[in-house]
Structures are given as structure tokens and as C-alpha cells.
Amino acid sequence: MTGLSAAGEVPAAGADADPSVWKGPELARPGQWRLRLSEARIAEIDSALRETRRRDLTLLRLTAADFPLPSLAAGLARLSETLEGGRGFAVVRGIPVERLGETAASTVFWGIGRHLGQPVPQNADGLVLGHLRDTGRDPGALSAPGHRTREAEPFEAAPSAPGHRSREAAPFETAPSAPGHRTREAEPLHTDPTDLLALLALRTPSTGTRVRLAGSAAVLGAVQERRPDLAERLHRTYHFDRRGEHAPGERPWTTAPLFSRHDGPGGAPSTRYDRRRIESAQRFPEVPRLEPADRELFDLVDSVAASPEYRLDLGLTAGDLLLVNTHRVMHARPAFEDDGPPDPSSHLLRLWLALPRGPGGQDAHPWVTLRDVIRPRSTAAPGATNPRRYPA
């Protein structure tokens, strides 16, 4: 798939409907979307890890061939079919992260990811392996020093080494929703600008790490049915703030319709929705102004997606690998329900992957070097390589 087209209707529910059209209660049984690794598959992973160490390979040069999974690879290929042509998400349970430790678990995560797709940068500094921790900070609002909130997704990519700074997922202080704004409400469900989102839970609280999903096709189909007068706006092109993550000379925003199809009317459906980025792009005078009807549309999308009729709430435990096709599934972190401090035990790894038959990351930065250690962008040399290796 190489192109995007705004033509085509949102898939409708029904016996012969696209399998990506689902509602949360229909998938309430974890057995429908959760797979557990057998001891034999874990042994394959251990063997691949030993081979990687023996060859002393750098993580970012590691390919699927360098991380051989003779039997598991076939299962991952079948899983890819579900991600691309089915419900669009799955959880793989049982990666032994406690035994492996963070470094080896990162290598395993990368190796499995390479069997599913090509890692793409998550920001303009070339970050491809993100470390997400609960900092208690609001990623979407301007805040004073010491201010914190229990809003949804208070995760921030942590530095990979002392002295290295990461901008990923930090509060964007020049595009707040309102000065001093603070909320405990869950953020709207959204999509990331890539084909496949992969999250590996290294450590989770005793209650697990909560994630909220919603099938994009079902949500937008409901919007189309309830407000046909707004349906045309699903195919309009909107501007998404890149929040400073763009190359010199590039525009600080990207554009995409909320709903489109790859390669024309009969192609695979794709949803691109992130209300925070759409609204913060309004700070640029060159970006067309949103109309009241646009905000009505966003309100309806947010309301439908978060409703019990459509959403699916999951709990991730250590060793769980969540895979989400972002063209088909929205995701979010639900709001916290307590007033306690941030939980330092929450630690996830994140990859953005371009699928072999997908269009690739919609906001990828081909001019930067792929690396898992962040350096200030002024020192990011396009031809540089990462010398860091993963010890035994």
C-alpha cells in the first residue's frame, strides 16, 4: 500500500462487515485477543538472545534474520494478519522480563518487533526505542514548576543514559490547552502517527497498567449514523501539530484526513485522530481555523469512543506485549482514580513500526539516524551510527 485516498465510506457493522468493526463488550473475553507464549516459544527467544550476544550485534542493526525464531516467527506472521486485516490489536503474554532484566528485555522486544515491521523514529531526535514511565505530569497542558496531574497517559520518555535528554511525550509548553489548565479526566482516545504501536510492560503496579482501546471503524460509523451532517468532515484534511519534532525547513505540522483508505476506495481503512495535536496546531497562523462544526465532530468522536458501548479497557502486567494497528484502533491511558504520588514502578518500552505492506509512519523522519540513545538534535549527524552494544 503506497497511497492515501479520502474516498470510500467508513466500514459498516454487519455479518459481512470488515472484521475491524468491533465494540468493546464484544471482546470482553481476553481469550479473544490475548495469546500466551509456551515454554518452547520462550526457549526460542532465549536462543535468539544468546545468538545476538555471541555475535555482539548493535541493537539498531539487529534484523529479523539476526533474531531467529523458527516456530514463533510463523505465529507472528499469523498475528500480523489479525493486526492488518482483523480486529487490529493483540496482547502477547509471557515474555520473561523479570528474569531477562531491562537490557535483555529491550533486545527481545526489538527482535520480536523486527519480525513484525521496521522501527521508525518517534521524534526528530531519532528516538526509536522509548522508555515510558509514570511521572505524574500532564503531557498536554502548560504547567508551573512542581505542577503535576493524574491525567491520562502521564508517561514521559526517560533518558537512556545520564546526561541525555528526551523531548518525547513531555509537556509541550508553547501549545497548552489553557494556561495553568489541570484535569484528572482521561484524555481522548487517539491514534499515533505510525502503522503499529508496540508496548512491552517491564514493570507495572500491583493493579496492572491500564490501557483503553476503541475500534476506529465502529466509532466513526456511529458518528456517521448519529450525525450524518458531520460525516463529510471525517474526510476533510486536518492539520496536526508536530510539537517541535520536525526537520529544519519542514513545516511544523502534518496533514491528514480523519478517515481515508490506502490506495483508493477499495483499500484498507485508516483513521488518523489526535484532537490535542489538531487543536494545538491552531497556534500557527498559516493553519486554517477550525469551525464550530469541527469541534462538534471531535466532541462526538471523543464521547462515542470513550463510552462503555464502544471502549475496551485492558490491564497489562509485566511481560505483556501490546500490539495496536493505529489505522484501525484508537488508544489512551484512562484517568487515575486516586490522589497518590506517581508510581515509579510503571515502566513500558515503546516501538513505532512500519508494517511491510503498510504506508509507513505518517510522521517518520527519514533524515535522522535511528538510535536508541538521545542526543541534542544539534549534534544529530545524519550519517552517524550507534556504537552501543548489549552485553551478556
Tab-separated table of C-alpha atoms in Angstrom:
chain	number	residue	atom	x	y	z
A	1	MET	CA	0.000	0.000	0.000
A	2	THR	CA	1.530	3.238	-1.071
A	3	GLY	CA	-1.104	5.939	-1.244
A	4	LEU	CA	-3.870	7.521	0.768
A	5	SER	CA	-7.289	8.404	-0.515
A	6	ALA	CA	-10.144	10.118	1.260
A	7	ALA	CA	-12.638	8.249	-0.880
A	8	GLY	CA	-14.801	5.461	0.488
A	9	GLU	CA	-17.263	5.109	3.323
A	10	VAL	CA	-16.495	4.115	6.874
A	11	PRO	CA	-16.980	0.313	7.161
A	12	ALA	CA	-20.416	-0.636	8.470
A	13	ALA	CA	-21.289	-3.252	11.047
A	14	GLY	CA	-22.965	-6.438	9.933
A	15	ALA	CA	-22.446	-10.103	9.161
A	16	ASP	CA	-20.182	-9.404	6.188
A	17	ALA	CA	-18.547	-6.313	7.650
A	18	ASP	CA	-14.882	-5.579	7.918
A	19	PRO	CA	-13.599	-7.519	10.970
A	20	SER	CA	-12.092	-4.288	12.279
A	21	VAL	CA	-15.615	-3.124	13.145
A	22	TRP	CA	-15.933	-4.137	16.791
A	23	LYS	CA	-17.290	-2.778	20.050
A	24	GLY	CA	-15.590	-3.253	23.390
A	25	PRO	CA	-18.185	-5.507	25.057
A	26	GLU	CA	-17.939	-7.904	22.102
A	27	LEU	CA	-14.291	-8.554	23.038
A	28	ALA	CA	-14.713	-8.746	26.795
A	29	ARG	CA	-13.192	-12.259	26.942
A	30	PRO	CA	-9.365	-11.922	26.963
A	31	GLY	CA	-9.048	-15.233	25.164
A	32	GLN	CA	-10.253	-13.490	22.005
A	33	TRP	CA	-7.201	-11.245	21.796
A	34	ARG	CA	-4.607	-12.486	24.314
A	35	LEU	CA	-2.005	-15.092	23.405
A	36	ARG	CA	0.335	-16.781	25.883
A	37	LEU	CA	3.846	-17.850	24.955
A	38	SER	CA	4.577	-21.522	25.554
A	39	GLU	CA	7.786	-22.735	27.195
A	40	ALA	CA	9.021	-23.838	23.758
A	41	ARG	CA	8.494	-20.333	22.327
A	42	ILE	CA	10.267	-18.766	25.319
A	43	ALA	CA	13.172	-21.159	24.741
A	44	GLU	CA	13.346	-19.885	21.138
A	45	ILE	CA	13.543	-16.322	22.407
A	46	ASP	CA	16.344	-17.254	24.819
A	47	SER	CA	18.225	-18.958	21.983
A	48	ALA	CA	17.887	-15.914	19.729
A	49	LEU	CA	19.114	-13.680	22.549
A	50	ARG	CA	22.195	-15.873	23.069
A	51	GLU	CA	22.953	-15.691	19.354
A	52	THR	CA	22.685	-11.911	19.428
A	53	ARG	CA	25.126	-11.732	22.320
A	54	ARG	CA	27.518	-14.184	20.676
A	55	ARG	CA	27.687	-12.024	17.545
A	56	ASP	CA	27.950	-8.802	19.577
A	57	LEU	CA	25.384	-7.042	17.382
A	58	THR	CA	24.311	-3.455	17.927
A	59	LEU	CA	20.621	-3.255	18.718
A	60	LEU	CA	19.753	-0.894	15.879
A	61	ARG	CA	21.447	-3.123	13.301
A	62	LEU	CA	19.503	-6.142	14.507
A	63	THR	CA	17.191	-7.580	11.834
A	64	ALA	CA	14.635	-10.364	11.934
A	65	ALA	CA	17.257	-12.705	10.429
A	66	ASP	CA	19.634	-11.823	13.269
A	67	PHE	CA	16.992	-12.796	15.821
A	68	PRO	CA	15.856	-16.225	14.566
A	69	LEU	CA	12.552	-17.520	15.884
A	70	PRO	CA	11.916	-20.695	13.824
A	71	SER	CA	8.437	-21.514	15.148
A	72	LEU	CA	7.394	-18.246	16.777
A	73	ALA	CA	8.022	-16.344	13.530
A	74	ALA	CA	5.194	-18.257	11.866
A	75	GLY	CA	2.890	-17.339	14.747
A	76	LEU	CA	3.919	-13.696	14.458
A	77	ALA	CA	3.136	-13.797	10.737
A	78	ARG	CA	-0.379	-15.048	11.507
A	79	LEU	CA	-0.686	-12.387	14.180
A	80	SER	CA	0.247	-9.761	11.585
A	81	GLU	CA	-2.737	-10.856	9.512
A	82	THR	CA	-5.010	-10.222	12.508
A	83	LEU	CA	-3.419	-6.841	13.103
A	84	GLU	CA	-3.671	-5.758	9.462
A	85	GLY	CA	-6.929	-7.366	8.401
A	86	GLY	CA	-8.766	-8.206	11.615
A	87	ARG	CA	-9.573	-6.517	14.904
A	88	GLY	CA	-6.273	-4.635	14.815
A	89	PHE	CA	-4.798	-5.427	18.241
A	90	ALA	CA	-3.479	-8.266	20.369
A	91	VAL	CA	-1.659	-8.925	23.638
A	92	VAL	CA	1.185	-11.448	23.769
A	93	ARG	CA	1.669	-12.590	27.367
A	94	GLY	CA	4.614	-14.328	28.960
A	95	ILE	CA	7.831	-12.572	27.923
A	96	PRO	CA	10.028	-13.258	30.992
A	97	VAL	CA	11.054	-9.644	31.605
A	98	GLU	CA	11.844	-10.139	35.307
A	99	ARG	CA	14.359	-12.861	34.515
A	100	LEU	CA	15.793	-11.073	31.496
A	101	GLY	CA	16.269	-7.649	33.022
A	102	GLU	CA	15.791	-4.341	31.216
A	103	THR	CA	18.705	-4.589	28.760
A	104	ALA	CA	17.998	-8.107	27.536
A	105	ALA	CA	14.233	-7.474	27.505
A	106	SER	CA	14.877	-4.446	25.273
A	107	THR	CA	16.781	-6.643	22.838
A	108	VAL	CA	13.994	-9.237	22.846
A	109	PHE	CA	11.401	-6.509	22.295
A	110	TRP	CA	13.374	-5.134	19.362
A	111	GLY	CA	13.937	-8.593	17.889
A	112	ILE	CA	10.250	-9.514	18.022
A	113	GLY	CA	9.376	-6.108	16.632
A	114	ARG	CA	11.659	-6.663	13.641
A	115	HIS	CA	9.630	-9.764	12.774
A	116	LEU	CA	6.547	-7.524	12.590
A	117	GLY	CA	7.861	-4.390	10.895
A	118	GLN	CA	10.502	-1.686	10.577
A	119	PRO	CA	11.094	0.589	13.589
A	120	VAL	CA	10.630	4.268	12.756
A	121	PRO	CA	11.656	7.371	14.762
A	122	GLN	CA	9.258	8.621	17.408
A	123	ASN	CA	10.671	12.140	17.397
A	124	ALA	CA	13.014	14.391	15.435
A	125	ASP	CA	15.994	13.313	17.545
A	126	GLY	CA	15.698	9.815	16.100
A	127	LEU	CA	14.297	8.067	19.191
A	128	VAL	CA	13.154	4.597	18.168
A	129	LEU	CA	13.085	2.765	21.499
A	130	GLY	CA	11.080	4.769	24.016
A	131	HIS	CA	11.084	4.276	27.784
A	132	LEU	CA	7.740	5.315	29.265
A	133	ARG	CA	7.374	5.971	32.969
A	134	ASP	CA	4.704	7.466	35.201
A	135	THR	CA	5.928	10.959	36.095
A	136	GLY	CA	2.592	12.400	37.144
A	137	ARG	CA	2.971	15.211	34.595
A	138	ASP	CA	0.310	16.358	32.166
A	139	PRO	CA	1.625	15.843	28.601
A	140	GLY	CA	-0.898	18.236	27.083
A	141	ALA	CA	-1.043	21.236	29.360
A	142	LEU	CA	1.161	24.131	30.411
A	143	SER	CA	2.249	23.733	33.992
A	144	ALA	CA	4.206	25.630	36.575
A	145	PRO	CA	7.294	24.089	38.219
A	146	GLY	CA	6.228	21.306	40.522
A	147	HIS	CA	2.765	21.114	39.000
A	148	ARG	CA	1.502	17.603	38.398
A	149	THR	CA	-1.694	15.949	37.345
A	150	ARG	CA	-3.110	12.437	37.255
A	151	GLU	CA	-4.454	12.942	33.762
A	152	ALA	CA	-4.433	10.077	31.309
A	153	GLU	CA	-1.078	8.953	29.916
A	154	PRO	CA	1.212	10.825	32.337
A	155	PHE	CA	4.108	8.957	30.748
A	156	GLU	CA	7.354	10.572	29.675
A	157	ALA	CA	10.171	9.014	27.730
A	158	ALA	CA	13.107	8.696	30.061
A	159	PRO	CA	16.753	9.290	29.094
A	160	SER	CA	18.652	6.174	28.105
A	161	ALA	CA	21.874	7.353	29.743
A	162	PRO	CA	22.922	10.029	32.230
A	163	GLY	CA	23.098	13.429	30.643
A	164	HIS	CA	20.890	12.560	27.713
A	165	ARG	CA	17.645	14.455	27.473
A	166	SER	CA	14.439	13.286	25.838
A	167	ARG	CA	11.683	15.507	24.485
A	168	GLU	CA	9.333	12.648	23.763
A	169	ALA	CA	5.932	12.885	25.438
A	170	ALA	CA	6.976	15.807	27.616
A	171	PRO	CA	4.510	18.643	28.208
A	172	PHE	CA	4.600	20.981	25.226
A	173	GLU	CA	4.761	24.340	26.880
A	174	THR	CA	4.017	26.602	23.909
A	175	ALA	CA	0.776	24.907	22.922
A	176	PRO	CA	-1.255	24.442	26.119
A	177	SER	CA	-4.961	23.835	26.168
A	178	ALA	CA	-5.156	26.726	28.657
A	179	PRO	CA	-2.623	28.398	30.954
A	180	GLY	CA	-2.489	26.559	34.247
A	181	HIS	CA	-5.015	24.014	32.993
A	182	ARG	CA	-5.212	20.854	35.057
A	183	THR	CA	-7.519	17.870	34.794
A	184	ARG	CA	-7.911	14.376	36.194
A	185	GLU	CA	-10.128	13.289	33.330
A	186	ALA	CA	-8.971	10.734	30.795
A	187	GLU	CA	-7.562	12.152	27.586
A	188	PRO	CA	-9.447	11.500	24.342
A	189	LEU	CA	-8.629	8.262	22.592
A	190	HIS	CA	-6.270	8.916	19.714
A	191	THR	CA	-4.005	7.309	17.135
A	192	ASP	CA	-0.225	7.552	16.823
A	193	PRO	CA	1.427	8.589	13.526
A	194	THR	CA	2.699	5.123	12.629
A	195	ASP	CA	1.362	1.775	11.409
A	196	LEU	CA	1.860	-0.349	14.506
A	197	LEU	CA	2.254	0.669	18.148
A	198	ALA	CA	4.100	-1.875	20.311
A	199	LEU	CA	4.281	-1.588	24.112
A	200	LEU	CA	6.174	-4.016	26.346
A	201	ALA	CA	5.415	-3.829	30.065
A	202	LEU	CA	8.674	-4.154	32.006
A	203	ARG	CA	7.217	-3.217	35.386
A	204	THR	CA	3.646	-2.483	36.379
A	205	PRO	CA	1.844	-1.583	39.603
A	206	SER	CA	0.214	-4.406	41.523
A	207	THR	CA	-3.089	-3.481	39.882
A	208	GLY	CA	-1.561	-3.598	36.398
A	209	THR	CA	-1.154	-0.852	33.810
A	210	ARG	CA	-4.499	0.146	32.340
A	211	VAL	CA	-4.926	0.812	28.634
A	212	ARG	CA	-8.080	1.841	26.817
A	213	LEU	CA	-8.807	0.858	23.204
A	214	ALA	CA	-11.619	1.572	20.756
A	215	GLY	CA	-12.218	0.253	17.249
A	216	SER	CA	-11.939	3.278	14.963
A	217	ALA	CA	-14.308	1.965	12.312
A	218	ALA	CA	-17.093	1.277	14.801
A	219	VAL	CA	-16.629	4.702	16.427
A	220	LEU	CA	-16.645	6.626	13.163
A	221	GLY	CA	-19.543	4.532	11.883
A	222	ALA	CA	-21.567	5.572	14.929
A	223	VAL	CA	-20.622	9.209	14.337
A	224	GLN	CA	-21.753	8.912	10.740
A	225	GLU	CA	-25.072	7.395	11.819
A	226	ARG	CA	-25.807	9.835	14.632
A	227	ARG	CA	-24.723	13.000	12.846
A	228	PRO	CA	-24.814	12.499	9.077
A	229	ASP	CA	-24.468	16.273	8.716
A	230	LEU	CA	-20.935	15.945	10.135
A	231	ALA	CA	-19.961	12.839	8.174
A	232	GLU	CA	-18.347	14.775	5.323
A	233	ARG	CA	-15.862	16.267	7.782
A	234	LEU	CA	-14.428	12.817	8.502
A	235	HIS	CA	-12.819	13.003	5.057
A	236	ARG	CA	-11.550	16.565	5.358
A	237	THR	CA	-7.858	17.251	5.753
A	238	TYR	CA	-6.834	18.462	9.215
A	239	HIS	CA	-3.548	19.873	10.479
A	240	PHE	CA	-1.650	18.075	13.281
A	241	ASP	CA	0.923	19.904	15.386
A	242	ARG	CA	4.322	18.202	15.290
A	243	ARG	CA	5.215	19.861	18.610
A	244	GLY	CA	8.688	20.828	17.511
A	245	GLU	CA	9.501	17.362	16.160
A	246	HIS	CA	10.316	18.357	12.579
A	247	ALA	CA	13.414	18.764	10.460
A	248	PRO	CA	14.899	22.180	9.722
A	249	GLY	CA	12.963	23.778	6.896
A	250	GLU	CA	9.960	21.474	7.281
A	251	ARG	CA	6.532	22.705	8.251
A	252	PRO	CA	5.782	22.304	11.964
A	253	TRP	CA	2.583	20.403	11.198
A	254	THR	CA	1.413	17.432	9.160
A	255	THR	CA	-1.918	16.968	7.406
A	256	ALA	CA	-4.267	14.014	7.063
A	257	PRO	CA	-7.991	13.281	6.840
A	258	LEU	CA	-9.560	11.698	9.901
A	259	PHE	CA	-10.662	8.772	7.760
A	260	SER	CA	-9.154	7.555	4.483
A	261	ARG	CA	-8.366	4.405	2.539
A	262	HIS	CA	-4.980	3.313	1.304
A	263	ASP	CA	-4.753	3.009	-2.484
A	264	GLY	CA	-8.263	4.190	-3.283
A	265	PRO	CA	-11.879	3.367	-2.375
A	266	GLY	CA	-11.338	-0.387	-2.041
A	267	GLY	CA	-8.207	-0.120	0.086
A	268	ALA	CA	-7.691	-0.761	3.763
A	269	PRO	CA	-9.298	1.817	6.079
A	270	SER	CA	-7.129	4.214	8.052
A	271	THR	CA	-8.022	6.582	10.874
A	272	ARG	CA	-5.792	9.451	11.970
A	273	TYR	CA	-7.145	11.227	15.035
A	274	ASP	CA	-5.406	13.151	17.795
A	275	ARG	CA	-7.523	16.036	18.994
A	276	ARG	CA	-4.777	17.580	21.102
A	277	ARG	CA	-2.447	17.880	18.134
A	278	ILE	CA	-5.206	19.164	15.855
A	279	GLU	CA	-6.223	21.875	18.296
A	280	SER	CA	-2.669	22.874	19.222
A	281	ALA	CA	-1.889	23.327	15.506
A	282	GLN	CA	-4.222	26.309	15.647
A	283	ARG	CA	-1.340	28.299	17.142
A	284	PHE	CA	0.137	28.561	13.642
A	285	PRO	CA	-1.432	31.445	11.686
A	286	GLU	CA	-0.999	29.573	8.393
A	287	VAL	CA	-3.245	26.714	9.557
A	288	PRO	CA	-6.948	27.099	8.605
A	289	ARG	CA	-9.193	27.886	11.571
A	290	LEU	CA	-11.338	25.125	12.994
A	291	GLU	CA	-15.050	25.694	12.619
A	292	PRO	CA	-17.653	25.102	15.338
A	293	ALA	CA	-18.824	22.032	13.424
A	294	ASP	CA	-15.307	20.595	13.603
A	295	ARG	CA	-15.340	20.823	17.382
A	296	GLU	CA	-18.807	19.261	17.422
A	297	LEU	CA	-17.361	16.392	15.430
A	298	PHE	CA	-14.420	15.984	17.808
A	299	ASP	CA	-16.751	16.093	20.822
A	300	LEU	CA	-18.856	13.327	19.315
A	301	VAL	CA	-15.853	11.175	18.386
A	302	ASP	CA	-14.462	11.536	21.923
A	303	SER	CA	-17.821	10.770	23.525
A	304	VAL	CA	-18.534	7.685	21.421
A	305	ALA	CA	-15.004	6.276	21.681
A	306	ALA	CA	-14.924	6.588	25.485
A	307	SER	CA	-18.433	5.240	26.044
A	308	PRO	CA	-18.889	1.776	27.629
A	309	GLU	CA	-20.666	0.682	24.457
A	310	TYR	CA	-17.523	1.090	22.345
A	311	ARG	CA	-14.392	1.130	24.503
A	312	LEU	CA	-12.373	-1.822	25.767
A	313	ASP	CA	-10.293	-1.440	28.943
A	314	LEU	CA	-7.314	-3.751	29.341
A	315	GLY	CA	-4.889	-4.419	32.165
A	316	LEU	CA	-1.254	-5.101	31.275
A	317	THR	CA	1.057	-6.983	33.611
A	318	ALA	CA	4.835	-7.337	33.449
A	319	GLY	CA	5.797	-9.342	30.366
A	320	ASP	CA	2.742	-8.351	28.327
A	321	LEU	CA	3.340	-7.114	24.777
A	322	LEU	CA	0.511	-4.954	23.415
A	323	LEU	CA	0.321	-4.563	19.626
A	324	VAL	CA	-2.049	-1.987	18.123
A	325	ASN	CA	-2.678	-1.234	14.451
A	326	THR	CA	-3.112	2.512	14.753
A	327	HIS	CA	-5.011	2.747	11.461
A	328	ARG	CA	-7.768	0.607	12.961
A	329	VAL	CA	-7.638	1.125	16.722
A	330	MET	CA	-7.508	4.214	18.950
A	331	HIS	CA	-5.766	4.010	22.319
A	332	ALA	CA	-5.354	6.003	25.535
A	333	ARG	CA	-4.387	5.689	29.146
A	334	PRO	CA	-7.512	6.057	31.345
A	335	ALA	CA	-7.535	8.647	34.112
A	336	PHE	CA	-6.194	7.763	37.534
A	337	GLU	CA	-8.751	7.358	40.271
A	338	ASP	CA	-6.534	8.129	43.272
A	339	ASP	CA	-4.652	11.102	44.639
A	340	GLY	CA	-1.425	9.275	45.368
A	341	PRO	CA	2.015	10.160	44.018
A	342	PRO	CA	3.249	8.959	40.620
A	343	ASP	CA	4.095	5.259	40.661
A	344	PRO	CA	7.773	4.736	39.720
A	345	SER	CA	7.089	1.046	39.222
A	346	SER	CA	5.345	1.774	35.896
A	347	HIS	CA	7.835	1.227	33.070
A	348	LEU	CA	6.925	0.402	29.480
A	349	LEU	CA	9.032	0.166	26.329
A	350	ARG	CA	7.579	1.541	23.096
A	351	LEU	CA	8.252	0.946	19.417
A	352	TRP	CA	6.599	2.507	16.394
A	353	LEU	CA	6.700	0.057	13.499
A	354	ALA	CA	6.051	0.465	9.792
A	355	LEU	CA	4.280	-2.644	8.517
A	356	PRO	CA	5.705	-4.402	5.444
A	357	ARG	CA	2.528	-3.758	3.453
A	358	GLY	CA	1.628	-0.503	5.167
A	359	PRO	CA	2.341	3.109	4.220
A	360	GLY	CA	4.906	3.522	6.979
A	361	GLY	CA	4.928	6.065	9.767
A	362	GLN	CA	2.928	9.081	8.695
A	363	ASP	CA	5.270	11.368	10.615
A	364	ALA	CA	8.532	9.499	10.167
A	365	HIS	CA	11.758	11.489	9.842
A	366	PRO	CA	13.976	9.831	7.181
A	367	TRP	CA	16.691	12.463	7.644
A	368	VAL	CA	17.626	11.409	11.177
A	369	THR	CA	19.742	8.496	12.350
A	370	LEU	CA	17.887	5.644	14.020
A	371	ARG	CA	19.246	5.245	17.512
A	372	ASP	CA	18.009	4.365	20.958
A	373	VAL	CA	20.173	6.893	22.820
A	374	ILE	CA	19.071	10.526	22.610
A	375	ARG	CA	21.498	13.336	21.892
A	376	PRO	CA	20.630	17.017	21.464
A	377	ARG	CA	19.346	17.455	17.930
A	378	SER	CA	22.122	19.966	17.169
A	379	THR	CA	24.606	17.078	17.372
A	380	ALA	CA	22.499	14.506	15.497
A	381	ALA	CA	24.636	13.652	12.493
A	382	PRO	CA	22.579	12.066	9.676
A	383	GLY	CA	25.397	9.605	8.929
A	384	ALA	CA	26.129	8.603	12.498
A	385	THR	CA	25.676	5.126	13.898
A	386	ASN	CA	25.066	3.999	17.432
A	387	PRO	CA	28.071	2.101	18.818
A	388	ARG	CA	26.280	0.860	21.929
A	389	ARG	CA	26.066	-2.899	22.247
A	390	TYR	CA	24.105	-5.027	24.624
A	391	PRO	CA	26.370	-7.055	26.934
A	392	ALA	CA	25.732	-10.601	28.026
